[in-house]
Coordinates of C-alpha atoms in Angstrom, one line a residue:
Chain A
M1 CA 21.8 -30.1 14.7
F2 CA 24.0 -28.2 12.7
K3 CA 27.2 -26.0 12.9
K4 CA 26.4 -22.7 15.0
T5 CA 29.9 -21.8 13.5
P6 CA 29.0 -19.1 10.7
L7 CA 29.2 -20.7 7.1
A8 CA 30.2 -16.9 5.3
A9 CA 31.8 -13.6 6.3
G10 CA 28.4 -11.5 6.1
V11 CA 26.3 -14.2 9.0
A12 CA 27.7 -13.3 11.9
V13 CA 26.8 -9.9 11.2
F14 CA 22.9 -10.0 12.0
A15 CA 23.1 -12.4 14.7
T16 CA 24.8 -9.8 17.1
I17 CA 23.0 -5.9 15.6
L18 CA 19.9 -7.4 16.2
F19 CA 17.8 -5.2 19.0
T20 CA 20.5 -5.5 20.8
G21 CA 20.6 -1.2 20.7
G22 CA 18.6 1.2 20.5
C23 CA 19.1 1.9 16.8
A24 CA 16.1 0.5 16.0
V25 CA 13.9 2.2 17.6
A26 CA 13.3 6.2 16.8
D27 CA 13.1 7.8 20.4
A28 CA 13.5 5.3 22.9
G29 CA 13.0 7.2 25.4
K30 CA 9.7 8.8 24.9
S31 CA 8.0 6.7 22.1
D32 CA 7.8 2.8 22.0
K33 CA 7.8 3.5 18.1
V34 CA 9.7 1.6 16.0
D35 CA 11.4 3.2 13.1
Y36 CA 12.3 0.9 10.3
T37 CA 13.5 3.4 8.2
A38 CA 16.7 3.1 10.7
M39 CA 17.4 -0.4 10.0
T40 CA 18.9 -2.3 7.7
P41 CA 17.2 -4.3 5.1
H42 CA 18.3 -7.6 7.3
E43 CA 17.1 -6.1 10.7
L44 CA 13.8 -5.4 9.3
A45 CA 13.2 -8.1 7.5
E46 CA 13.7 -10.3 10.9
Y47 CA 11.6 -7.4 12.2
L48 CA 8.6 -8.2 10.7
I49 CA 9.1 -11.7 10.3
F50 CA 9.6 -11.9 14.5
E51 CA 8.2 -9.0 16.3
A52 CA 6.6 -5.9 14.3
N53 CA 2.7 -6.0 16.2
G54 CA 3.9 -9.6 17.6
G55 CA 5.0 -10.7 14.2
G56 CA 3.8 -11.7 10.9
F57 CA 3.4 -15.1 11.5
N58 CA 1.4 -17.1 13.3
L59 CA 4.4 -17.9 15.4
S60 CA 2.5 -19.4 18.7
Q61 CA 1.9 -22.5 16.4
E62 CA 2.8 -26.0 17.2
M63 CA 5.0 -27.5 14.7
Q64 CA 5.1 -31.7 13.9
E65 CA 8.9 -32.1 14.5
G66 CA 8.2 -30.2 18.5
G67 CA 8.7 -26.8 19.1
T68 CA 6.7 -23.6 17.4
A69 CA 6.7 -21.8 14.6
R70 CA 9.1 -19.2 15.7
E71 CA 11.9 -21.7 16.1
R72 CA 11.4 -23.2 12.7
M73 CA 11.3 -19.6 11.0
Q74 CA 14.7 -19.4 12.5
Q75 CA 17.6 -19.6 10.7
D76 CA 20.2 -22.1 10.7
E77 CA 23.6 -21.7 9.8
L78 CA 23.1 -22.9 6.4
Q79 CA 20.5 -21.4 5.7
K80 CA 21.5 -18.1 6.5
A81 CA 24.6 -18.3 4.7
C82 CA 23.1 -19.5 0.9
S83 CA 20.2 -16.1 1.6
L84 CA 22.8 -14.0 1.5
L85 CA 22.9 -15.2 -2.2
G86 CA 19.8 -13.6 -3.5
N87 CA 19.6 -15.7 -6.6
A88 CA 23.3 -16.3 -7.1
N89 CA 25.5 -18.7 -7.1
P90 CA 27.9 -19.6 -4.1
D91 CA 31.4 -17.8 -4.1
A92 CA 34.3 -20.3 -3.7
E93 CA 34.2 -19.5 0.1
T94 CA 30.9 -19.9 1.0
A95 CA 30.4 -23.0 -1.4
E96 CA 33.3 -24.3 0.8
A97 CA 31.9 -23.7 3.8
V98 CA 28.3 -24.9 3.5
R99 CA 29.8 -28.1 1.7
T100 CA 32.4 -29.1 4.6
A101 CA 29.5 -28.8 7.2
A102 CA 27.2 -30.2 5.3
T103 CA 29.3 -33.9 5.0
A104 CA 29.9 -33.4 8.2
S105 CA 26.2 -33.6 9.2
I106 CA 25.7 -37.0 7.4
T107 CA 25.1 -39.7 9.2
Y108 CA 24.6 -43.5 7.9
P109 CA 22.1 -46.9 9.1
E110 CA 24.3 -49.3 11.0
G111 CA 24.0 -52.0 8.6
G112 CA 25.8 -49.8 6.1
I113 CA 23.1 -48.0 3.3
Q114 CA 20.3 -50.3 2.2
L115 CA 17.9 -50.8 -0.4
G116 CA 14.3 -51.0 1.7
D117 CA 10.2 -51.5 -0.6
W118 CA 9.9 -50.3 -3.7
E119 CA 6.6 -49.9 -3.9
R120 CA 6.1 -47.7 -0.4
G121 CA 8.9 -45.9 -1.5
R122 CA 6.6 -45.1 -4.8
V123 CA 3.8 -43.6 -2.2
L124 CA 6.4 -41.8 -0.4
A125 CA 8.4 -40.1 -3.2
W126 CA 4.8 -38.8 -4.8
S127 CA 3.1 -37.8 -1.4
G128 CA 3.6 -34.3 -0.7
F129 CA 1.9 -34.4 2.7
G130 CA 4.4 -33.4 5.4
Y131 CA 5.2 -30.9 8.0
R132 CA 3.3 -28.2 5.8
V133 CA 1.8 -26.1 8.9
G134 CA -0.7 -22.8 8.9
H135 CA -4.4 -22.6 8.0
N136 CA -4.0 -26.1 6.7
Y137 CA -2.2 -28.3 9.1
D138 CA -0.2 -31.9 8.1
D139 CA -1.3 -34.0 11.6
H140 CA 1.2 -36.4 11.2
K141 CA -1.0 -38.9 13.1
T142 CA -3.7 -39.3 10.2
R143 CA -0.7 -40.1 7.3
E144 CA 2.5 -40.2 6.9
V145 CA 5.0 -37.9 5.7
G146 CA 6.1 -38.2 2.2
G147 CA 9.3 -36.7 0.1
T148 CA 7.8 -34.1 -2.1
C149 CA 10.0 -35.8 -4.8
Y150 CA 7.9 -35.4 -7.1
N151 CA 7.5 -31.6 -7.3
C152 CA 10.8 -31.8 -8.1
H153 CA 11.4 -34.4 -10.3
Q154 CA 10.5 -37.2 -12.8
F155 CA 10.5 -40.6 -11.6
A156 CA 8.2 -43.4 -13.4
T157 CA 6.7 -41.4 -16.7
D158 CA 3.3 -42.5 -15.7
R159 CA 3.0 -39.7 -13.7
V160 CA 3.8 -35.6 -14.0
G161 CA 6.7 -34.9 -12.3
G162 CA 8.4 -31.1 -11.4
S163 CA 11.6 -30.2 -13.6
V164 CA 13.2 -27.8 -11.0
G165 CA 15.5 -31.0 -10.3
P166 CA 17.0 -33.1 -12.8
S167 CA 15.1 -36.4 -14.5
L168 CA 15.7 -39.6 -12.8
T169 CA 14.0 -41.7 -14.9
G170 CA 15.8 -44.9 -15.4
Y171 CA 18.1 -44.3 -12.9
G172 CA 19.2 -47.4 -11.2
K173 CA 18.8 -49.1 -15.0
T174 CA 21.5 -46.6 -16.3
R175 CA 23.6 -46.6 -12.9
G176 CA 23.7 -49.6 -11.5
T177 CA 23.9 -50.2 -7.9
S178 CA 27.5 -50.0 -6.8
E179 CA 28.2 -48.7 -3.3
P180 CA 29.6 -45.4 -4.5
I181 CA 26.3 -44.6 -6.7
L182 CA 24.4 -45.6 -3.5
K183 CA 26.4 -43.8 -1.4
Y184 CA 26.5 -40.7 -4.1
V185 CA 22.3 -41.0 -3.8
Y186 CA 22.1 -41.5 -0.1
D187 CA 23.8 -38.4 0.6
M188 CA 21.7 -36.6 -2.1
I189 CA 19.1 -37.3 0.2
Y190 CA 20.4 -37.1 3.5
N191 CA 22.0 -33.7 2.8
P192 CA 22.6 -32.6 -0.9
H193 CA 24.2 -29.6 -0.2
T194 CA 27.6 -31.8 0.2
Y195 CA 27.5 -32.1 -3.6
F196 CA 25.5 -29.3 -4.5
P197 CA 26.1 -25.8 -2.3
C198 CA 23.4 -23.8 -1.8
T199 CA 21.1 -26.3 -3.6
H200 CA 17.5 -25.8 -3.8
M201 CA 16.8 -29.3 -2.8
P202 CA 16.1 -30.5 0.5
R203 CA 18.3 -32.2 3.1
F204 CA 15.9 -34.8 3.8
G205 CA 17.6 -36.5 6.3
A206 CA 19.6 -33.9 8.3
S207 CA 16.0 -32.3 8.7
G208 CA 14.5 -35.0 10.1
F209 CA 12.3 -34.8 7.2
L210 CA 12.9 -38.7 6.3
D211 CA 14.0 -41.2 8.4
E212 CA 15.9 -44.1 7.6
Q213 CA 13.1 -46.3 6.4
A214 CA 11.7 -44.0 4.5
I215 CA 15.0 -42.9 2.6
A216 CA 15.7 -47.0 2.0
D217 CA 12.0 -47.0 0.3
I218 CA 12.6 -43.9 -2.1
M219 CA 16.4 -45.2 -2.9
A220 CA 14.9 -49.1 -4.1
Y221 CA 12.2 -46.6 -5.6
M222 CA 15.1 -45.7 -7.6
F223 CA 17.8 -48.5 -7.8
D224 CA 14.8 -52.0 -7.9
P225 CA 14.5 -53.8 -11.2
E226 CA 11.4 -53.8 -10.5
S227 CA 10.5 -50.6 -9.9
P228 CA 9.0 -48.4 -12.9
V229 CA 11.5 -45.7 -12.9
N230 CA 13.9 -48.9 -14.1
E231 CA 11.4 -50.0 -16.6
Chain B
M1 CA -29.1 -14.2 -18.9
F2 CA -25.1 -14.7 -18.8
K3 CA -25.2 -13.1 -21.9
K4 CA -27.3 -10.3 -20.9
A5 CA -25.4 -9.4 -17.8
L6 CA -22.2 -9.6 -20.2
L7 CA -23.5 -6.7 -22.2
A8 CA -23.5 -4.7 -19.0
L9 CA -19.9 -5.0 -18.6
P10 CA -18.1 -2.4 -21.1
V11 CA -20.1 0.1 -18.9
A12 CA -17.7 -1.2 -15.5
L13 CA -15.0 -1.3 -17.3
A14 CA -15.1 2.1 -18.8
L15 CA -16.1 3.8 -15.5
G16 CA -12.4 4.4 -15.1
A17 CA -13.3 6.3 -18.6
T18 CA -9.5 5.5 -19.6
A19 CA -8.2 3.8 -23.1
N20 CA -6.1 1.5 -20.4
A21 CA -9.2 0.5 -18.7
Q22 CA -11.2 -0.6 -21.6
K23 CA -8.7 -2.7 -22.9
A24 CA -9.7 -6.1 -22.3
P25 CA -7.9 -8.0 -19.8
E26 CA -7.0 -10.8 -21.9
D27 CA -5.5 -8.5 -24.5
V28 CA -2.9 -7.2 -22.0
L29 CA -2.0 -11.1 -21.2
Q30 CA -2.0 -11.2 -24.8
A31 CA 0.6 -8.6 -25.4
L32 CA 2.9 -10.4 -22.6
I33 CA 2.7 -13.4 -25.0
D34 CA 3.5 -11.7 -28.1
A35 CA 6.7 -10.0 -25.9
D36 CA 7.7 -13.7 -24.8
P37 CA 5.9 -15.9 -27.2
G38 CA 8.5 -19.0 -25.7
S39 CA 6.8 -18.6 -21.9
V40 CA 5.6 -21.9 -21.1
Y41 CA 4.0 -20.2 -18.2
L42 CA 1.9 -17.6 -19.8
T43 CA 0.9 -19.9 -22.8
Q44 CA 0.1 -22.7 -20.5
S45 CA -3.5 -23.0 -20.9
E46 CA -5.3 -21.8 -24.2
M47 CA -8.4 -22.8 -22.0
N48 CA -7.6 -20.1 -19.6
I49 CA -7.4 -17.4 -21.8
M50 CA -10.6 -18.5 -23.8
M51 CA -12.7 -18.4 -20.9
M52 CA -11.0 -14.8 -19.7
P53 CA -13.9 -12.8 -21.3
D54 CA -16.6 -14.6 -19.2
S55 CA -14.4 -14.8 -16.5
P56 CA -16.4 -15.1 -12.8
A57 CA -13.6 -12.3 -11.7
L58 CA -15.8 -10.1 -13.6
W59 CA -19.2 -10.3 -12.0
V60 CA -17.4 -10.4 -8.4
G61 CA -15.8 -7.1 -10.0
M62 CA -19.4 -5.9 -10.9
D63 CA -20.5 -6.7 -7.7
G64 CA -18.3 -4.5 -6.2
E65 CA -18.6 -1.3 -8.1
D66 CA -22.1 -1.8 -6.5
L67 CA -20.8 -2.1 -3.0
F68 CA -18.2 0.9 -3.1
H69 CA -20.1 3.8 -4.4
T70 CA -23.2 2.2 -1.6
A71 CA -22.9 4.4 1.7
R72 CA -22.3 1.6 4.1
G73 CA -21.2 1.6 8.2
P74 CA -22.5 3.0 11.2
N75 CA -20.4 6.0 9.6
N76 CA -23.1 5.5 6.2
V77 CA -20.3 6.7 4.1
S78 CA -19.4 5.5 0.7
M79 CA -15.6 4.3 0.1
E80 CA -15.8 7.2 -2.8
A81 CA -14.5 9.3 1.1
C82 CA -11.5 6.7 1.2
D83 CA -8.4 7.3 -0.4
F84 CA -6.3 5.5 -2.5
G85 CA -3.8 7.3 -2.9
K86 CA -4.4 9.7 -5.7
G87 CA -7.1 11.3 -3.9
P88 CA -10.8 10.4 -1.9
G89 CA -12.4 8.2 -4.2
V90 CA -10.0 8.2 -7.5
I91 CA -9.0 4.7 -7.5
E92 CA -8.3 5.2 -11.7
G93 CA -4.6 3.4 -11.3
A94 CA -4.6 3.6 -8.0
Y95 CA -3.8 -0.3 -7.6
V96 CA -1.1 -0.2 -9.8
E97 CA 1.0 2.3 -7.4
M98 CA 0.2 0.0 -4.4
P99 CA 1.5 -0.5 -1.6
R100 CA 2.4 2.9 -1.1
Y101 CA 3.1 4.9 2.3
F102 CA -0.1 6.5 3.2
E103 CA -0.2 10.0 5.7
D104 CA -2.8 9.4 7.2
T105 CA -1.6 6.0 9.0
G106 CA 2.5 6.6 8.6
K107 CA 2.1 3.3 7.2
V108 CA 2.7 1.4 3.8
M109 CA -0.5 -0.3 2.8
D110 CA -1.2 -3.1 0.2
L111 CA -4.8 -2.5 -1.5
E112 CA -6.0 -5.4 1.1
T113 CA -5.5 -3.5 4.4
R114 CA -6.0 -0.1 2.9
I115 CA -9.9 -1.6 2.6
V116 CA -9.4 -2.5 5.4
H117 CA -8.6 1.1 6.9
C118 CA -11.3 2.6 5.3
M119 CA -13.8 -0.3 6.2
T120 CA -13.0 0.2 10.3
E121 CA -11.9 4.1 10.0
V122 CA -13.6 5.7 7.4
Q123 CA -17.3 3.9 7.3
G124 CA -16.8 2.8 10.8
F125 CA -17.3 -0.9 10.7
A126 CA -15.9 -2.3 13.8
A127 CA -12.6 -4.4 13.4
D128 CA -14.5 -8.0 14.0
D129 CA -17.2 -6.8 11.7
P130 CA -17.7 -10.1 9.1
A131 CA -17.1 -7.0 6.0
V132 CA -14.2 -6.8 7.3
R133 CA -12.8 -10.1 9.0
Q134 CA -13.8 -12.2 5.7
R135 CA -10.9 -11.3 3.4
H136 CA -11.7 -14.7 1.3
G137 CA -14.1 -15.9 -1.6
S138 CA -16.0 -14.7 -4.3
G139 CA -18.4 -13.8 -1.8
S140 CA -16.6 -11.8 0.5
D141 CA -16.9 -7.8 0.2
H142 CA -13.0 -7.8 0.2
M143 CA -12.7 -9.3 -3.0
K144 CA -15.6 -7.7 -4.8
L145 CA -14.0 -4.5 -3.5
Q146 CA -10.5 -5.5 -4.4
T147 CA -11.5 -6.7 -7.6
Y148 CA -13.4 -3.5 -8.8
I149 CA -10.8 -1.3 -7.6
A150 CA -7.6 -3.0 -9.4
M151 CA -9.4 -3.5 -12.5
Q152 CA -9.3 0.2 -12.6
S153 CA -5.5 -0.6 -13.7
N154 CA -6.0 -3.4 -15.9
G155 CA -3.1 -2.1 -18.2
M156 CA -1.6 -0.4 -16.6
E157 CA 2.0 -0.9 -15.7
W158 CA 3.2 -1.7 -12.4
N159 CA 4.5 1.3 -10.7
N160 CA 4.2 1.1 -7.0
P161 CA 6.3 4.6 -5.7
L162 CA 9.7 3.7 -3.6
D163 CA 10.4 7.7 -3.1
H164 CA 9.4 8.0 0.6
P165 CA 12.0 5.9 3.3
L166 CA 9.6 3.3 4.4
E167 CA 8.0 2.3 1.0
K168 CA 11.9 1.8 0.4
A169 CA 12.6 0.2 3.7
M170 CA 9.6 -1.9 3.3
R171 CA 10.7 -3.1 -0.2
D172 CA 14.1 -3.6 0.5
A173 CA 13.4 -6.2 3.3
G174 CA 10.8 -7.8 0.9
E175 CA 13.7 -8.1 -1.2
V176 CA 15.7 -9.9 2.1
M177 CA 12.7 -12.0 2.6
F178 CA 12.1 -12.8 -1.1
A179 CA 16.0 -15.0 -0.8
R180 CA 15.4 -15.9 3.2
R181 CA 15.1 -19.5 3.7
A182 CA 14.1 -21.3 6.2
G183 CA 12.1 -23.9 7.6
M184 CA 12.2 -27.8 6.9
S185 CA 12.5 -27.4 3.3
D186 CA 15.2 -24.8 3.4
F187 CA 12.8 -23.2 0.9
N188 CA 13.3 -19.2 -0.1
C189 CA 10.8 -18.1 -3.2
Y190 CA 14.0 -18.2 -5.5
A191 CA 13.3 -22.4 -4.9
C192 CA 10.7 -22.7 -7.5
H193 CA 10.7 -18.9 -9.3
G194 CA 14.5 -18.6 -9.7
E195 CA 14.8 -20.1 -13.1
V196 CA 12.5 -19.7 -16.3
G197 CA 10.6 -22.9 -18.0
K198 CA 10.8 -25.1 -15.0
Q199 CA 7.3 -26.6 -13.0
V200 CA 6.5 -28.3 -9.8
R201 CA 4.9 -31.3 -10.7
A202 CA 2.1 -30.0 -13.8
S203 CA 2.7 -26.5 -12.9
R204 CA 4.2 -24.1 -14.5
L205 CA 6.4 -21.4 -12.5
P206 CA 6.8 -17.7 -13.4
A207 CA 10.2 -16.5 -12.8
T208 CA 11.1 -13.3 -11.7
E209 CA 13.5 -12.5 -14.2
A210 CA 11.2 -13.3 -17.0
K211 CA 9.2 -9.9 -16.4
G212 CA 6.0 -10.2 -18.5
E213 CA 5.9 -13.8 -16.8
W214 CA 6.3 -12.0 -13.4
S215 CA 4.0 -9.1 -14.5
K216 CA 1.1 -12.2 -14.9
A217 CA 2.1 -13.9 -11.8
I218 CA 1.3 -10.8 -10.1
S219 CA -1.7 -9.9 -11.2
W220 CA -4.5 -10.9 -8.6
P221 CA -7.3 -10.6 -7.8
A222 CA -7.4 -13.8 -10.3
F223 CA -10.3 -15.9 -10.9
R224 CA -8.4 -19.8 -9.6
V225 CA -10.1 -22.0 -11.7
G226 CA -8.9 -24.9 -9.8
H227 CA -10.4 -23.1 -6.2
D228 CA -13.5 -21.8 -8.1
N229 CA -13.0 -18.5 -6.3
V230 CA -11.4 -15.2 -7.2
R231 CA -8.0 -15.2 -4.9
S232 CA -6.4 -12.1 -3.8
S233 CA -2.1 -11.3 -3.7
Q234 CA -2.5 -11.9 0.3
H235 CA -4.2 -15.5 -0.3
R236 CA -1.1 -16.5 -3.1
V237 CA 1.5 -15.1 -0.3
R238 CA 0.2 -17.7 2.2
G239 CA -0.5 -20.4 0.1
C240 CA 3.4 -20.1 -1.1
Y241 CA 4.6 -20.2 2.3
Y242 CA 2.7 -22.6 3.1
Q243 CA 4.0 -24.7 0.2
M244 CA 7.7 -23.8 1.6
R245 CA 6.4 -25.3 5.0
Q246 CA 7.5 -22.1 6.9
A247 CA 5.0 -20.3 9.0
G248 CA 1.7 -18.9 8.5
M249 CA 1.4 -16.1 7.2
L250 CA -0.8 -13.7 8.9
A251 CA -3.2 -11.8 6.7
G252 CA -2.3 -7.6 6.4
S253 CA 1.2 -8.3 7.9
D254 CA 4.1 -5.6 7.7
A255 CA 5.8 -8.7 6.5
S256 CA 3.4 -9.1 3.5
I257 CA 3.2 -6.2 2.8
A258 CA 6.9 -6.1 2.4
L259 CA 6.9 -8.7 0.6
I260 CA 4.4 -7.5 -1.8
S261 CA 6.4 -3.9 -2.3
Y262 CA 9.0 -6.0 -3.3
W263 CA 7.1 -8.6 -6.1
T264 CA 5.5 -5.4 -7.3
D265 CA 9.1 -3.6 -7.7
M266 CA 10.0 -7.2 -9.7
A267 CA 7.5 -6.3 -12.5
R268 CA 8.0 -2.5 -12.2
G269 CA 6.6 -1.1 -15.9
Q270 CA 4.9 -4.3 -17.2
P271 CA 1.9 -4.1 -17.8
A272 CA -1.1 -5.9 -15.3
V273 CA -3.4 -8.0 -16.1
L274 CA -6.6 -7.2 -14.3
P275 CA -8.7 -8.8 -13.6
D276 CA -6.2 -12.5 -14.5
M277 CA -7.5 -16.5 -14.3
K278 CA -5.2 -18.7 -13.1
R279 CA -5.2 -22.5 -12.3

C-alpha cells in the first residue's frame, strides 16, 4: 500500500543491517548470548521489540485488519522516515519525499467526494473504539470503528475535545463547501501528510482505519449546515 | 479508624530516616508547581492535591512495608536480603536510581523486574506463584512492595545511572522507541507528549520538555483515581501502547525497561513524587 522506496536517507540503513551479520551477537561461535552494547540504538530497539525472548510485545496476537501484531509493529517507509526526526520538524528533503508519497496514496470515491449522514458522522467522530489490541481487544464484530477525532480536536462545543490538533468548531460555516475545501478535508482525513509531512494526525484513509462511508459521514458532521458543529 | 491509622504514617515515612523521606509527596508536588506555576498538567486537579495526604497508596505502601520485612517463600527470607542497587536491604533512594544494571543477573532491571528476581531467586517462589505473577491492583504483593520501596525515594531526584555500557544501550534504545511510529495510527510517544499544554479529550497531557511535568508523569506507583487502584510504571507503558494501537506490551520485557530507562533519564534532576495521585 505504501511506497517501498526509502523516504529519507537514513532509512535505507537499518533495513539491511539488522541481524544479517554477527555484529549483534557477542560471540556467535561459542554462545548465543546477544550483546546489546554491540548494536546501534536503532538495531537494539528493533531487536527488543521483535526478537529478545521472543519479542517485547505480544506479537502473535491476531489483528483486526488481518495478520498479527508482529506485522502491525513493522514500520512502513513513512513511519520510518518520520521516526528519525524524534520530536523535530522534517528537513526539506524528508518533507518533500513524504509529501509526494502521501499525495500518491490518496484515492477518491467513484462519484467524487460526497457528504454523508452527519448524525452518524457525529457518533464516529466521537468514538474512540477500534483497532486497540493487547489486554483489552477491540472486537469489531461488536461495535463499529470510530474516528477518534475528538481525542485531538474540538467540534461541537457540547462535548470536550482535545487540543493536539486545531479546533474544528464551526468548520463548514466559516469555510463553506466549495470543491477545493471539501477536497482539502477529504485529503486531510485520507492522508494528512500530503499537507503536513510527518504530522501526528493518523492517515485514516490510507491505513484503512476508516472506510469511504465513514469519511463521508464525518465530513458531513463538519460541513452540514444542520450539524451542531456549524451552529 | 482512617484517622487513627493515619497517625502511624510518619513512622513508615521516617523509616528511611532522611529529611527527604519525611517530606510529604504533596509537598514535593507543590515544589514542582511553584517552579512551573503555569503548567496546566501539574495544577489540573486541586481535588487530587487535597486528597494526597489521605491517598490510599499510603496504605498500600504500609502493607508493603510489612511484606518487605517478613520472611517469605520456600527459602523463608525477607526482601531485606535483596539488593536493589545499593546493597542488600538498602532501599532509601534506590528507586530513583532505577532502571540500573545488576551484576548478579547481568541485566538492566526496573523495580518490577527486580522484585520478580528477588521473589524467585532469593525467596524461592516459583515463577508462576500468584505472588510473582499478579502484577496489578492495590491488593497485589507487587504493588504493595513497589509502593513501599518507591516511597523511600520520595522527593529525591531521578538519577538512573548510565555508567555501565548496558545502561547506556538500553536508554538509547528507549529513545528510539519513544520516537518510533508504528501501527494503525502512526503514533509515537511525542504525538501526545511532544508539546506543552495539550490535552486528549479532557485529559491534560504531560510534555517531555517541561521537566517538572515529566517528573510527575513518571512518578509511579500512583493512586489512579479513575481506576481506584495503585498503578505501576509498567501499567502506564502498557496503557499508552494500547491507546497507540500498537501491540500489547509484555510486562517486564527488555523493551519496556529500555523505554522506562529513557523516560527516567528525561526527568533527571527533578524530584520524584512518591506515591503520586493521578486522575
